[in-house]
XYZ file of N, CA, C and O in Angstrom:
348
model
N 0.796 -0.999 0.001
C -0.057 0.410 -0.049
C 0.961 1.122 -0.029
O 1.623 1.283 1.064
N 0.789 2.074 -0.991
C 1.237 3.014 -0.811
C 1.154 3.851 0.414
O 0.338 4.134 0.319
N 2.270 4.685 0.511
C 2.079 5.885 1.732
C 2.872 7.521 1.548
O 2.145 8.278 2.479
N 2.812 6.971 0.295
C 3.470 8.947 -0.111
C 2.230 9.307 -0.321
O 1.608 8.489 -1.763
N 1.722 10.538 -0.275
C 0.834 11.040 -0.634
C 0.533 11.607 -2.231
O -0.404 11.723 -3.253
N 2.364 11.800 -3.375
C 2.118 11.900 -4.618
C 1.931 10.975 -5.312
O 2.251 11.199 -6.003
N 2.001 9.741 -4.324
C 1.678 8.353 -5.562
C -0.069 8.543 -6.171
O -0.023 7.269 -7.013
N -0.653 9.116 -5.711
C -2.229 8.988 -5.669
C -2.361 10.076 -6.790
O -1.971 10.923 -6.375
N -3.392 9.609 -7.717
C -3.449 10.980 -8.719
C -4.158 12.173 -7.785
O -5.205 12.279 -6.768
N -4.604 13.354 -8.173
C -5.252 14.232 -8.068
C -6.547 14.481 -7.819
O -7.307 13.104 -8.184
N -6.862 13.950 -6.570
C -8.691 14.341 -6.506
C -8.977 14.634 -7.317
O -10.818 13.743 -7.632
N -9.050 15.642 -8.453
C -10.190 16.437 -9.597
C -8.983 15.474 -10.950
O -10.450 15.680 -11.642
N -8.434 14.517 -10.865
C -8.053 14.180 -12.407
C -9.465 12.855 -12.434
O -9.686 12.599 -13.815
N -10.191 12.337 -11.812
C -11.288 10.970 -11.781
C -12.232 12.696 -12.578
O -13.179 11.681 -13.403
N -12.283 13.366 -12.629
C -12.744 14.097 -12.936
C -13.125 14.709 -14.472
O -13.506 15.456 -15.347
N -12.290 14.766 -15.096
C -11.048 15.452 -16.063
C -12.043 14.328 -17.660
O -12.281 14.825 -18.402
N -12.170 13.163 -17.093
C -12.242 11.748 -18.405
C -13.463 12.389 -17.994
O -14.271 10.839 -17.366
N -14.663 12.922 -18.518
C -16.291 12.893 -18.385
C -16.723 11.453 -18.969
O -17.863 10.718 -18.184
N -16.194 11.516 -19.906
C -16.533 10.237 -21.252
C -16.782 9.173 -20.618
O -17.338 8.239 -20.493
N -15.550 8.911 -20.002
C -15.305 7.538 -18.969
C -16.486 7.631 -17.865
O -16.753 6.256 -17.571
N -16.567 8.222 -17.536
C -17.347 8.302 -16.197
C -18.656 7.637 -16.444
O -19.356 7.174 -15.786
N -19.134 8.457 -17.625
C -20.569 8.319 -18.197
C -20.694 6.773 -18.893
O -22.033 6.339 -18.681
N -19.902 6.654 -19.202
C -20.071 5.460 -19.898
C -19.702 3.914 -18.574
O -20.290 3.276 -18.878
N -18.654 4.229 -17.594
C -18.999 3.199 -16.452
C -20.137 3.496 -15.945
O -21.046 2.314 -15.372
N -20.786 4.467 -15.653
C -22.218 4.682 -15.430
C -23.217 3.835 -15.696
O -24.421 3.201 -15.042
N -23.592 4.258 -17.351
C -24.552 3.828 -17.975
C -23.904 1.703 -18.530
O -25.277 0.643 -18.273
N -23.165 1.384 -18.233
C -22.751 -0.346 -17.894
C -22.942 -0.379 -16.867
O -23.697 -1.357 -16.302
N -22.381 -0.052 -15.620
C -23.941 -0.311 -14.398
C -24.619 -0.025 -14.460
O -25.940 -1.340 -13.641
N -25.617 0.676 -15.079
C -27.011 0.632 -14.878
C -27.353 -0.368 -16.307
O -28.340 -0.794 -15.358
N -26.414 -0.575 -16.634
C -27.271 -2.001 -17.962
C -27.081 -3.373 -17.098
O -28.010 -3.903 -16.818
N -26.233 -3.108 -16.072
C -26.093 -4.407 -15.245
C -27.308 -4.583 -14.068
O -27.733 -5.657 -14.063
N -27.349 -3.432 -13.749
C -28.523 -4.146 -13.109
C -29.579 -4.115 -13.409
O -30.426 -4.545 -12.809
N -30.216 -2.617 -14.996
C -31.388 -3.801 -15.773
C -31.341 -5.186 -15.678
O -32.574 -5.850 -15.530
N -30.188 -5.634 -16.270
C -30.468 -7.292 -16.267
C -30.236 -7.955 -15.116
O -30.982 -8.698 -15.051
N -29.329 -8.019 -13.765
C -29.828 -7.931 -12.480
C -31.402 -8.395 -12.255
O -32.076 -9.267 -11.604
N -32.086 -6.727 -12.504
C -33.367 -6.935 -11.696
C -34.580 -7.169 -13.147
O -35.516 -8.107 -12.272
N -34.194 -7.141 -13.810
C -35.485 -7.564 -15.005
C -34.598 -8.643 -16.459
O -35.938 -8.307 -17.065
N -33.567 -9.080 -16.189
C -32.930 -9.701 -17.448
C -34.202 -11.078 -17.528
O -33.981 -11.146 -18.906
N -34.561 -11.392 -16.803
C -35.207 -13.186 -16.904
C -36.524 -12.402 -17.620
O -37.657 -13.266 -18.457
N -37.062 -11.528 -17.412
C -38.776 -10.648 -18.104
C -38.412 -10.373 -19.694
O -38.837 -10.039 -20.864
N -36.999 -9.562 -19.666
C -36.315 -8.798 -21.459
C -36.602 -10.139 -22.191
O -36.292 -11.398 -22.697
N -37.245 -10.067 -23.531
C -37.240 -10.681 -24.243
C -35.651 -10.693 -25.406
O -34.636 -10.276 -25.173
N -35.588 -12.065 -26.740
C -34.733 -12.120 -26.855
C -33.923 -11.015 -27.807
O -32.305 -10.848 -28.163
N -35.058 -10.307 -28.482
C -33.970 -9.501 -28.854
C -33.777 -8.086 -28.473
O -32.701 -7.216 -28.251
N -34.236 -8.062 -26.812
C -34.075 -6.750 -25.908
C -32.245 -7.405 -25.136
O -31.766 -6.472 -25.137
N -32.102 -8.599 -25.017
C -31.498 -9.127 -24.959
C -29.899 -8.942 -25.568
O -28.811 -8.491 -25.036
N -30.243 -8.815 -26.588
C -29.005 -8.891 -27.687
C -28.866 -7.365 -27.438
O -27.465 -7.389 -28.216
N -29.843 -6.350 -27.998
C -29.353 -5.242 -27.988
C -28.644 -4.882 -26.593
O -27.791 -3.772 -27.325
N -28.877 -5.102 -25.109
C -28.453 -4.854 -24.750
C -27.167 -5.211 -24.516
O -26.249 -4.965 -24.139
N -27.253 -6.368 -24.797
C -25.404 -7.276 -25.041
C -24.628 -6.468 -26.035
O -23.754 -5.980 -25.383
N -25.381 -6.213 -27.315
C -24.562 -5.447 -28.005
C -24.370 -3.682 -27.426
O -22.751 -3.202 -27.615
N -24.883 -3.618 -27.009
C -24.652 -2.061 -26.083
C -23.832 -2.062 -25.300
O -22.762 -1.499 -25.045
N -23.338 -2.875 -24.585
C -22.151 -3.518 -23.714
C -21.140 -3.791 -24.165
O -20.046 -3.382 -23.527
N -20.723 -4.362 -24.657
C -19.958 -4.622 -25.976
C -19.388 -3.717 -26.461
O -18.568 -3.338 -26.272
N -20.106 -2.166 -26.915
C -20.026 -1.341 -27.164
C -18.920 -0.340 -26.850
O -18.019 0.280 -26.459
N -19.927 -0.594 -25.357
C -19.905 0.628 -24.736
C -18.165 0.058 -23.556
O -17.552 0.878 -22.948
N -17.933 -1.732 -23.775
C -16.651 -2.137 -22.587
C -15.620 -1.932 -23.746
O -14.686 -0.924 -22.968
N -15.798 -1.286 -25.132
C -14.463 -0.413 -26.123
C -14.510 0.307 -25.782
O -13.633 0.929 -25.723
N -15.545 1.165 -25.562
C -15.411 2.579 -25.154
C -14.793 3.173 -24.097
O -13.915 4.127 -23.615
N -15.183 2.086 -23.201
C -14.294 2.843 -22.153
C -13.049 2.685 -22.335
O -12.311 3.112 -22.073
N -12.330 1.286 -22.311
C -10.822 1.384 -22.875
C -10.240 2.446 -23.539
O -9.419 2.604 -23.191
N -10.814 2.284 -24.520
C -10.935 3.709 -25.473
C -10.431 4.424 -24.485
O -8.959 5.523 -24.647
N -11.499 5.181 -23.576
C -11.371 6.512 -22.643
C -10.559 6.200 -21.693
O -9.675 7.313 -21.479
N -10.064 5.155 -20.969
C -9.321 5.247 -20.319
C -7.650 4.611 -20.673
O -6.952 5.926 -20.510
N -7.728 4.726 -21.591
C -5.813 4.347 -22.705
C -6.237 5.920 -23.703
O -5.147 6.655 -22.944
N -6.762 6.603 -24.495
C -6.259 7.609 -24.962
C -7.070 8.671 -24.799
O -7.324 9.664 -25.188
N -7.772 8.796 -23.846
C -8.619 9.697 -23.245
C -9.975 10.303 -23.748
O -10.579 9.600 -24.423
N -10.848 11.060 -23.884
C -12.162 11.508 -23.856
C -12.198 11.719 -24.920
O -11.279 12.157 -26.177
N -13.378 11.775 -25.743
C -13.611 11.239 -27.489
C -13.294 12.616 -27.766
O -12.752 12.610 -28.783
N -13.184 14.242 -27.288
C -12.691 15.444 -28.037
C -11.883 15.208 -28.003
O -10.794 15.872 -29.263
N -10.428 14.306 -27.246
C -8.992 14.966 -27.686
C -9.051 13.581 -28.704
O -7.493 13.751 -29.157
N -10.174 12.805 -29.198
C -9.618 11.599 -29.857
C -9.841 11.485 -31.383
O -9.115 10.990 -32.355
N -11.037 12.550 -31.386
C -11.493 12.978 -32.615
C -12.065 11.564 -33.365
O -12.378 11.528 -34.575
N -13.370 11.100 -32.299
C -13.979 9.716 -33.345
C -15.418 9.915 -33.249
O -15.893 11.110 -32.773
N -16.190 8.836 -33.865
C -17.379 9.440 -34.457
C -18.250 9.255 -32.326
O -18.071 8.932 -31.766
N -19.274 10.299 -32.884
C -20.363 10.132 -31.547
C -20.523 8.768 -30.986
O -21.225 7.810 -31.928
N -21.101 8.279 -29.979
C -21.875 7.269 -29.849
C -23.017 6.756 -30.421
O -23.858 7.979 -30.206
N -23.763 5.665 -30.974
C -24.984 5.627 -31.006
C -25.546 5.344 -29.979
O -25.280 4.785 -29.179
N -26.691 5.464 -30.299
C -27.862 5.756 -29.206
C -28.686 3.646 -29.070
O -27.809 3.301 -29.404
N -28.867 3.874 -27.734
C -29.180 2.526 -26.980
C -30.411 1.890 -28.244
O -29.940 0.606 -28.799
N -31.132 2.357 -29.067
C -32.502 1.485 -29.801
C -31.718 1.714 -31.456
O -32.055 1.566 -32.404
N -30.096 2.284 -32.003
C -29.878 2.067 -33.042
C -29.314 0.883 -33.462
O -28.602 1.536 -34.592
N -29.481 0.436 -33.058
C -29.086 -0.816 -33.035
C -29.294 -1.818 -34.308
O -30.439 -1.787 -34.722
N -28.629 -2.260 -35.473
C -29.031 -3.635 -36.114
C -29.612 -4.963 -35.772
O -27.982 -5.265 -35.617
N -30.806 -5.350 -36.168
C -30.323 -6.772 -34.864
C -30.585 -8.118 -35.993
O -30.761 -8.932 -35.489
N -29.944 -7.225 -37.282
C -29.799 -8.628 -37.973
C -28.638 -9.418 -37.697
O -28.780 -10.720 -38.003
N -27.760 -9.654 -36.798
C -26.968 -10.323 -36.113
C -25.791 -9.509 -36.577
O -24.565 -10.099 -36.746
């Protein structure tokens, strides 16, 4: 366990990458929804949720490694209902 206060990030640092925080909040909300209502969802809803979680995981990785979207110049996120369910 580090004892030096300089080894920890500045407490404001976790607020600098708001995209990462938003994506993490969304994936946690989806996980909670699946835990509570997963058995009630139809297969197409489960597929959409799975695709959204996979996309969020990629975005979380990119935001954590490469920084916020504005600094990367990537396309904006698709909305949750914008998935093609053809597979």
